[in-house]
mmCIF file of C-alpha atoms and ligand atoms in Angstrom:
data_model
loop_
_atom_site.group_PDB
_atom_site.id
_atom_site.type_symbol
_atom_site.label_atom_id
_atom_site.label_comp_id
_atom_site.label_asym_id
_atom_site.label_seq_id
_atom_site.Cartn_x
_atom_site.Cartn_y
_atom_site.Cartn_z
ATOM 1 C CA MET A 13 0.000 0.000 0.000
ATOM 2 C CA TYR A 14 2.713 2.490 1.013
ATOM 3 C CA ASP A 15 5.210 1.357 -1.566
ATOM 4 C CA THR A 16 7.981 3.902 -1.077
ATOM 5 C CA VAL A 17 10.466 3.018 1.626
ATOM 6 C CA TYR A 18 13.741 4.559 2.777
ATOM 7 C CA PHE A 19 16.801 2.358 2.569
ATOM 8 C CA ASN A 20 20.369 3.485 3.194
ATOM 9 C CA GLY A 21 19.991 7.031 1.952
ATOM 10 C CA ALA A 22 17.551 6.431 -0.922
ATOM 11 C CA TYR A 23 13.776 6.521 -1.279
ATOM 12 C CA GLN A 24 12.809 3.545 -3.374
ATOM 13 C CA SER A 25 10.130 1.035 -4.139
ATOM 14 C CA ARG A 26 9.799 -1.697 -1.504
ATOM 15 C CA ASP A 27 10.638 -4.517 -3.958
ATOM 16 C CA ARG A 28 13.894 -2.866 -4.960
ATOM 17 C CA VAL A 29 15.325 -3.119 -1.430
ATOM 18 C CA SER A 30 17.896 -5.838 -1.006
ATOM 19 C CA VAL A 31 19.387 -6.540 2.393
ATOM 20 C CA SER A 32 22.712 -8.335 2.517
ATOM 21 C CA PRO A 33 22.633 -11.873 3.977
ATOM 22 C CA ASP A 34 25.654 -10.693 6.005
ATOM 23 C CA ASP A 35 23.632 -7.957 7.678
ATOM 24 C CA ARG A 36 24.111 -8.185 11.442
ATOM 25 C CA GLY A 37 20.437 -7.422 11.927
ATOM 26 C CA PHE A 38 19.655 -10.616 9.985
ATOM 27 C CA LEU A 39 22.440 -12.725 11.547
ATOM 28 C CA PHE A 40 22.473 -11.488 15.161
ATOM 29 C CA GLY A 41 19.424 -9.271 15.630
ATOM 30 C CA ASP A 42 22.031 -6.527 16.102
ATOM 31 C CA GLY A 43 19.897 -3.410 15.817
ATOM 32 C CA ALA A 44 17.202 -1.189 17.247
ATOM 33 C CA TYR A 45 13.853 0.117 16.024
ATOM 34 C CA GLU A 46 11.102 2.636 16.624
ATOM 35 C CA VAL A 47 7.447 2.942 15.690
ATOM 36 C CA ILE A 48 6.084 6.477 15.378
ATOM 37 C CA VAL A 49 2.445 7.280 14.731
ATOM 38 C CA ALA A 50 1.351 10.069 12.400
ATOM 39 C CA TYR A 51 -2.165 11.437 12.730
ATOM 40 C CA GLY A 52 -3.372 13.025 9.506
ATOM 41 C CA GLY A 53 0.171 12.975 8.146
ATOM 42 C CA ARG A 54 1.773 14.642 11.206
ATOM 43 C CA CYS A 55 3.976 12.678 13.565
ATOM 44 C CA PHE A 56 3.089 12.584 17.237
ATOM 45 C CA ARG A 57 6.016 12.860 19.692
ATOM 46 C CA LYS A 58 8.568 12.212 16.946
ATOM 47 C CA SER A 59 11.463 13.722 18.878
ATOM 48 C CA ASP A 60 10.702 11.529 21.934
ATOM 49 C CA HIS A 61 10.941 8.472 19.698
ATOM 50 C CA LEU A 62 14.169 9.657 18.055
ATOM 51 C CA LYS A 63 15.624 10.388 21.480
ATOM 52 C CA ARG A 64 14.731 6.854 22.564
ATOM 53 C CA LEU A 65 16.270 5.449 19.368
ATOM 54 C CA ASN A 66 19.494 7.235 20.272
ATOM 55 C CA HIS A 67 19.260 5.744 23.779
ATOM 56 C CA SER A 68 18.812 2.256 22.268
ATOM 57 C CA LEU A 69 21.708 2.747 19.845
ATOM 58 C CA ARG A 70 23.972 3.994 22.613
ATOM 59 C CA GLY A 71 22.955 0.963 24.701
ATOM 60 C CA LEU A 72 23.972 -1.267 21.780
ATOM 61 C CA ARG A 73 27.245 0.708 21.541
ATOM 62 C CA PHE A 74 26.600 2.119 18.086
ATOM 63 C CA SER A 75 28.771 5.135 17.560
ATOM 64 C CA GLY A 76 28.563 7.836 14.942
ATOM 65 C CA PHE A 77 24.876 7.504 14.125
ATOM 66 C CA ASP A 78 22.444 10.157 15.282
ATOM 67 C CA ALA A 79 18.770 9.161 15.062
ATOM 68 C CA PHE A 80 17.845 12.838 14.573
ATOM 69 C CA THR A 81 19.295 12.636 11.031
ATOM 70 C CA LEU A 82 16.089 10.671 10.338
ATOM 71 C CA ASP A 83 13.831 13.518 11.454
ATOM 72 C CA SER A 84 13.351 14.928 7.947
ATOM 73 C CA VAL A 85 13.544 11.466 6.341
ATOM 74 C CA ILE A 86 10.343 10.489 8.154
ATOM 75 C CA ASP A 87 8.488 13.587 6.920
ATOM 76 C CA GLU A 88 9.750 13.027 3.387
ATOM 77 C CA LEU A 89 8.666 9.378 3.516
ATOM 78 C CA LEU A 90 5.144 10.418 4.545
ATOM 79 C CA LEU A 91 5.075 12.930 1.687
ATOM 80 C CA ARG A 92 6.360 10.484 -0.898
ATOM 81 C CA ASN A 93 3.696 7.989 0.160
ATOM 82 C CA SER A 94 1.031 10.707 -0.186
ATOM 83 C CA VAL A 95 -0.074 10.293 3.418
ATOM 84 C CA SER A 96 -2.582 13.068 4.089
ATOM 85 C CA SER A 97 -5.699 12.549 6.181
ATOM 86 C CA GLU A 98 -5.190 8.946 7.267
ATOM 87 C CA ASP A 99 -3.399 7.700 10.380
ATOM 88 C CA VAL A 100 -0.247 5.679 9.777
ATOM 89 C CA THR A 101 2.836 4.486 11.593
ATOM 90 C CA THR A 102 6.420 4.831 10.492
ATOM 91 C CA TYR A 103 8.681 1.899 11.324
ATOM 92 C CA ILE A 104 12.395 2.705 11.547
ATOM 93 C CA GLN A 105 15.128 0.128 11.946
ATOM 94 C CA VAL A 106 18.876 0.627 12.273
ATOM 95 C CA THR A 107 21.230 -2.359 12.299
ATOM 96 C CA ARG A 108 25.014 -2.516 12.599
ATOM 97 C CA GLY A 109 25.117 -3.347 8.889
ATOM 98 C CA ALA A 110 26.766 -6.034 6.777
ATOM 99 C CA ALA A 111 30.068 -7.630 7.794
ATOM 100 C CA PRO A 112 31.565 -11.137 7.757
ATOM 101 C CA ARG A 113 29.947 -13.102 10.576
ATOM 102 C CA LYS A 114 31.822 -12.711 13.841
ATOM 103 C CA HIS A 115 30.330 -11.818 17.197
ATOM 104 C CA ALA A 116 32.603 -8.864 18.007
ATOM 105 C CA PHE A 117 31.799 -5.664 16.149
ATOM 106 C CA PRO A 118 33.266 -5.042 12.686
ATOM 107 C CA ASP A 119 36.103 -2.481 12.578
ATOM 108 C CA ASP A 120 34.239 -0.137 10.291
ATOM 109 C CA PRO A 121 30.494 -0.686 10.811
ATOM 110 C CA ARG A 122 28.165 0.889 8.252
ATOM 111 C CA PRO A 123 24.672 0.887 9.709
ATOM 112 C CA THR A 124 21.776 -0.319 7.603
ATOM 113 C CA VAL A 125 18.931 2.167 7.910
ATOM 114 C CA PHE A 126 15.420 1.277 6.856
ATOM 115 C CA ALA A 127 12.099 3.080 7.254
ATOM 116 C CA GLN A 128 8.634 2.251 6.014
ATOM 117 C CA VAL A 129 5.070 3.486 6.417
ATOM 118 C CA ASN A 130 2.287 1.153 7.568
ATOM 119 C CA PRO A 131 -1.454 1.692 7.947
ATOM 120 C CA VAL A 132 -2.824 1.910 11.481
ATOM 121 C CA VAL A 133 -5.009 -1.119 12.122
ATOM 122 C CA ARG A 134 -7.399 -0.456 14.992
ATOM 123 C CA ASP A 135 -8.945 -3.544 16.527
ATOM 124 C CA PRO A 136 -12.376 -2.495 17.902
ATOM 125 C CA ALA A 137 -11.337 -4.281 21.133
ATOM 126 C CA PHE A 138 -8.774 -1.504 21.771
ATOM 127 C CA LYS A 139 -11.871 0.555 22.609
ATOM 128 C CA THR A 140 -14.300 -2.012 23.998
ATOM 129 C CA GLY A 141 -11.673 -3.834 26.027
ATOM 130 C CA ILE A 142 -9.122 -6.564 25.504
ATOM 131 C CA SER A 143 -8.302 -9.821 27.241
ATOM 132 C CA ALA A 144 -4.744 -10.388 28.432
ATOM 133 C CA ILE A 145 -2.678 -12.982 30.233
ATOM 134 C CA THR A 146 0.337 -12.686 32.502
ATOM 135 C CA VAL A 147 3.493 -14.586 31.500
ATOM 136 C CA PRO A 148 6.935 -15.038 33.046
ATOM 137 C CA ASP A 149 9.398 -12.479 31.684
ATOM 138 C CA THR A 150 12.010 -14.468 29.772
ATOM 139 C CA ARG A 151 13.634 -11.379 28.205
ATOM 140 C CA TRP A 152 17.115 -10.058 28.870
ATOM 141 C CA SER A 153 17.783 -7.366 31.472
ATOM 142 C CA ARG A 154 18.048 -4.401 29.070
ATOM 143 C CA CYS A 155 14.393 -4.040 28.154
ATOM 144 C CA ASP A 156 14.921 -0.255 28.082
ATOM 145 C CA ILE A 157 16.650 -0.847 24.735
ATOM 146 C CA LYS A 158 14.190 -1.204 21.854
ATOM 147 C CA SER A 159 16.163 -4.039 20.322
ATOM 148 C CA ILE A 160 14.973 -5.864 17.208
ATOM 149 C CA ASN A 161 15.480 -9.108 19.173
ATOM 150 C CA LEU A 162 11.835 -9.748 19.928
ATOM 151 C CA ILE A 163 11.631 -13.520 20.244
ATOM 152 C CA PRO A 164 10.429 -13.580 23.885
ATOM 153 C CA ASN A 165 7.858 -10.922 22.968
ATOM 154 C CA CYS A 166 6.722 -12.910 19.914
ATOM 155 C CA LEU A 167 6.479 -16.174 21.900
ATOM 156 C CA ALA A 168 4.475 -14.496 24.664
ATOM 157 C CA ASN A 169 2.206 -12.659 22.225
ATOM 158 C CA GLU A 170 1.585 -15.885 20.286
ATOM 159 C CA LEU A 171 0.636 -17.629 23.542
ATOM 160 C CA ALA A 172 -1.841 -14.815 24.266
ATOM 161 C CA GLN A 173 -3.386 -15.130 20.789
ATOM 162 C CA GLN A 174 -3.687 -18.913 21.185
ATOM 163 C CA GLN A 175 -5.699 -18.278 24.335
ATOM 164 C CA GLY A 176 -7.985 -15.805 22.563
ATOM 165 C CA CYS A 177 -6.218 -12.802 24.142
ATOM 166 C CA ILE A 178 -4.626 -9.732 22.595
ATOM 167 C CA GLU A 179 -1.702 -9.040 24.906
ATOM 168 C CA ALA A 180 0.605 -10.859 27.316
ATOM 169 C CA ILE A 181 1.958 -8.956 30.310
ATOM 170 C CA PHE A 182 5.451 -9.831 31.503
ATOM 171 C CA VAL A 183 5.984 -10.629 35.192
ATOM 172 C CA ARG A 184 9.501 -10.836 36.655
ATOM 173 C CA ASP A 185 10.048 -12.021 40.235
ATOM 174 C CA GLY A 186 6.388 -11.411 41.043
ATOM 175 C CA VAL A 187 6.434 -7.847 39.648
ATOM 176 C CA VAL A 188 4.117 -6.935 36.765
ATOM 177 C CA LEU A 189 6.114 -4.944 34.215
ATOM 178 C CA GLU A 190 4.771 -4.339 30.711
ATOM 179 C CA GLY A 191 3.171 -5.996 27.712
ATOM 180 C CA THR A 192 4.858 -7.548 24.678
ATOM 181 C CA LEU A 193 4.252 -4.309 22.779
ATOM 182 C CA SER A 194 2.681 -2.009 25.322
ATOM 183 C CA SER A 195 3.118 -0.438 28.745
ATOM 184 C CA PHE A 196 0.828 -1.598 31.541
ATOM 185 C CA PHE A 197 -1.260 0.311 34.098
ATOM 186 C CA ALA A 198 -3.509 -0.884 36.922
ATOM 187 C CA VAL A 199 -5.812 1.304 39.016
ATOM 188 C CA PHE A 200 -5.702 0.671 42.775
ATOM 189 C CA ASP A 201 -7.818 2.756 45.164
ATOM 190 C CA GLY A 202 -8.337 5.405 42.500
ATOM 191 C CA VAL A 203 -4.635 5.734 41.613
ATOM 192 C CA ALA A 204 -3.319 4.808 38.152
ATOM 193 C CA CYS A 205 -0.167 2.807 38.802
ATOM 194 C CA THR A 206 2.551 1.770 36.386
ATOM 195 C CA ALA A 207 5.993 0.235 36.804
ATOM 196 C CA PRO A 208 8.738 2.803 37.444
ATOM 197 C CA LEU A 209 11.308 3.287 34.671
ATOM 198 C CA SER A 210 14.184 0.823 34.919
ATOM 199 C CA ASN A 211 16.212 -1.515 32.748
ATOM 200 C CA TYR A 212 13.281 -3.967 32.947
ATOM 201 C CA ILE A 213 10.811 -1.912 30.901
ATOM 202 C CA LEU A 214 10.799 0.233 27.806
ATOM 203 C CA ALA A 215 10.308 3.927 28.533
ATOM 204 C CA GLY A 216 7.026 4.028 26.626
ATOM 205 C CA VAL A 217 6.290 7.319 24.905
ATOM 206 C CA THR A 218 2.529 6.779 25.287
ATOM 207 C CA ARG A 219 3.071 5.900 28.965
ATOM 208 C CA GLN A 220 4.836 9.244 29.368
ATOM 209 C CA VAL A 221 2.026 11.144 27.611
ATOM 210 C CA VAL A 222 -0.530 9.463 29.904
ATOM 211 C CA LEU A 223 1.495 10.409 33.000
ATOM 212 C CA GLU A 224 1.738 14.016 31.752
ATOM 213 C CA ILE A 225 -2.035 14.065 31.225
ATOM 214 C CA CYS A 226 -2.587 12.687 34.755
ATOM 215 C CA ALA A 227 -0.297 15.369 36.223
ATOM 216 C CA ARG A 228 -1.993 18.155 34.273
ATOM 217 C CA GLU A 229 -5.564 17.026 34.956
ATOM 218 C CA GLY A 230 -5.008 16.182 38.617
ATOM 219 C CA ILE A 231 -5.659 12.478 38.028
ATOM 220 C CA PRO A 232 -3.917 10.493 40.789
ATOM 221 C CA TYR A 233 -1.033 8.370 39.466
ATOM 222 C CA SER A 234 2.015 6.606 40.753
ATOM 223 C CA GLU A 235 5.100 5.010 39.245
ATOM 224 C CA MET A 236 5.469 2.086 41.597
ATOM 225 C CA PRO A 237 5.974 -1.682 41.450
ATOM 226 C CA ILE A 238 2.780 -3.631 40.824
ATOM 227 C CA TYR A 239 2.801 -7.087 42.398
ATOM 228 C CA LEU A 240 1.134 -10.017 40.696
ATOM 229 C CA ASN A 241 -0.362 -11.032 44.044
ATOM 230 C CA ASP A 242 -2.205 -7.699 44.231
ATOM 231 C CA LEU A 243 -3.445 -7.653 40.663
ATOM 232 C CA HIS A 244 -6.874 -9.110 41.506
ATOM 233 C CA ASP A 245 -7.510 -5.998 43.660
ATOM 234 C CA ALA A 246 -7.188 -3.665 40.671
ATOM 235 C CA GLN A 247 -10.341 -1.728 39.826
ATOM 236 C CA GLU A 248 -9.190 -1.226 36.253
ATOM 237 C CA MET A 249 -6.294 -2.171 34.010
ATOM 238 C CA PHE A 250 -5.142 -0.742 30.711
ATOM 239 C CA ILE A 251 -2.279 -0.874 28.271
ATOM 240 C CA THR A 252 -0.712 2.038 26.420
ATOM 241 C CA GLY A 253 1.356 2.128 23.268
ATOM 242 C CA THR A 254 1.878 3.886 19.965
ATOM 243 C CA THR A 255 -0.284 1.384 18.089
ATOM 244 C CA ARG A 256 -2.711 0.624 20.943
ATOM 245 C CA GLU A 257 -3.085 4.166 22.332
ATOM 246 C CA VAL A 258 -4.922 3.704 25.648
ATOM 247 C CA ALA A 259 -6.774 0.373 25.626
ATOM 248 C CA PRO A 260 -8.794 -1.121 28.494
ATOM 249 C CA VAL A 261 -7.962 -4.612 29.748
ATOM 250 C CA ILE A 262 -11.292 -6.148 30.778
ATOM 251 C CA HIS A 263 -10.178 -9.746 31.327
ATOM 252 C CA MET A 264 -6.924 -10.824 32.884
ATOM 253 C CA ASP A 265 -5.887 -14.466 33.169
ATOM 254 C CA GLY A 266 -9.472 -15.511 32.453
ATOM 255 C CA ARG A 267 -11.063 -13.343 35.135
ATOM 256 C CA PRO A 268 -13.019 -10.096 34.618
ATOM 257 C CA VAL A 269 -11.275 -6.919 35.702
ATOM 258 C CA GLY A 270 -13.609 -4.838 37.901
ATOM 259 C CA SER A 271 -17.038 -4.865 36.291
ATOM 260 C CA GLY A 272 -15.639 -6.598 33.181
ATOM 261 C CA ARG A 273 -16.249 -3.423 31.187
ATOM 262 C CA PRO A 274 -13.993 -0.402 30.512
ATOM 263 C CA GLY A 275 -14.035 1.685 33.694
ATOM 264 C CA PRO A 276 -14.330 5.460 34.090
ATOM 265 C CA PHE A 277 -10.576 5.918 34.557
ATOM 266 C CA VAL A 278 -9.484 4.316 31.320
ATOM 267 C CA ARG A 279 -12.367 5.842 29.344
ATOM 268 C CA ARG A 280 -11.358 9.317 30.488
ATOM 269 C CA LEU A 281 -7.664 8.746 29.839
ATOM 270 C CA ALA A 282 -8.321 7.275 26.382
ATOM 271 C CA GLU A 283 -10.371 10.361 25.503
ATOM 272 C CA LEU A 284 -7.794 12.794 26.902
ATOM 273 C CA TYR A 285 -5.014 10.965 25.049
ATOM 274 C CA ARG A 286 -6.888 11.256 21.729
ATOM 275 C CA LEU A 287 -7.462 14.937 22.390
ATOM 276 C CA GLU A 288 -3.796 15.462 23.212
ATOM 277 C CA ALA A 289 -2.697 13.678 20.034
ATOM 278 C CA GLU A 290 -5.211 15.574 17.891
ATOM 279 C CA THR A 291 -4.295 18.954 19.361
ATOM 280 C CA ALA A 292 -0.554 18.353 19.047
ATOM 281 C CA THR A 293 -0.790 17.218 15.442
ATOM 282 C CA MET A 294 -3.330 19.927 14.502
ATOM 283 C CA ASN A 295 -0.988 22.571 15.885
ATOM 284 C CA ALA A 296 1.835 21.069 13.854
ATOM 285 C CA ARG A 297 -0.371 21.390 10.780
ATOM 286 C CA ALA A 298 -1.215 25.051 11.362
ATOM 287 C CA PRO A 299 0.725 27.386 8.990
HETATM 288 N N1 LIG B 326 6.045 -1.357 20.895
HETATM 289 N N2 LIG B 326 6.780 -1.863 25.870
HETATM 290 C C1 LIG B 326 7.209 -2.610 24.837
HETATM 291 C C2 LIG B 326 7.942 -3.870 25.118
HETATM 292 C C3 LIG B 326 6.977 -2.174 23.515
HETATM 293 O O1 LIG B 326 7.433 -2.890 22.487
HETATM 294 C C4 LIG B 326 6.249 -0.975 23.296
HETATM 295 C C5 LIG B 326 5.981 -0.442 21.926
HETATM 296 C C6 LIG B 326 5.799 -0.241 24.417
HETATM 297 C C7 LIG B 326 5.053 1.044 24.283
HETATM 298 O O2 LIG B 326 5.902 2.069 23.875
HETATM 299 P P1 LIG B 326 5.362 3.349 23.081
HETATM 300 O O3 LIG B 326 4.277 3.936 23.881
HETATM 301 O O4 LIG B 326 6.544 4.230 22.979
HETATM 302 O O5 LIG B 326 4.865 2.850 21.740
HETATM 303 C C8 LIG B 326 6.102 -0.709 25.696
HETATM 304 C C9 LIG B 326 5.916 -0.984 19.516
HETATM 305 C C10 LIG B 326 4.769 -0.142 19.184
HETATM 306 C C11 LIG B 326 6.071 -2.222 18.651
HETATM 307 O O6 LIG B 326 6.919 -3.028 18.977
HETATM 308 O O7 LIG B 326 5.389 -2.351 17.627
#
């Protein structure tokens, strides 16, 4: 659908892209990625995503590549794909590039840089409420890096789908952390709680927007550990993410959450998030 992609400095048709079989992304999963949403052709929180891409690349010890060089590339890609009124995401991936296979870094790495535009697919359940399961966190201990190594996430997400659920929430040492592609919140005694930032979760951009909204609107929130043993006491649960926005979790591990319907907290936050995204992107559109 969006046929023009960006590959190593050139805008070209998707089928003309050829990635070397020696690419370290292909051989080792040696790379990082970002997903940025654009509402009506305007990116939302682009610089937060590029900042996080730089954080990921630094964590992977990439040197000499600044994610902000992609700032204008993303806009150009949206233009070249004639994105106007529709909502899309831009997927960006940077790998350490092609080199003969050896684990230690090549002497002169030349990153492979790829970006593409994808349609936003909104499952109606993101609004009406999703079912989720909790799973043991089998990932590494640098989950703050948005690495392209996503096997534990894929395995956990597949398990969720097999059980008729949409998301799996990782639990490490009894602490509930985040989803396979989303941040996680639970409401206890009228306070929206989410795991504090650490090496065990991704610093979600949507999570941050939601916390900013809570602070601005006087909605009680807390960044604190959520224990699996306490989860059944939660009045509401929801996930946040670039592609999920703010989505209620109405069933967890086969049991209804609260009333089994989206609660007032998540409905309000979902609405405020939409408003925030619309206002920010409308302002960006103004001449
Ligand atoms: N995933 N946690 C994990 C493990 C994620 O992969 C994501 C996003 C998030 C939410 O982050 P943000 O609000 O910045 O999108 C949290 C993307 C969308 C993906 O892998 O497709």
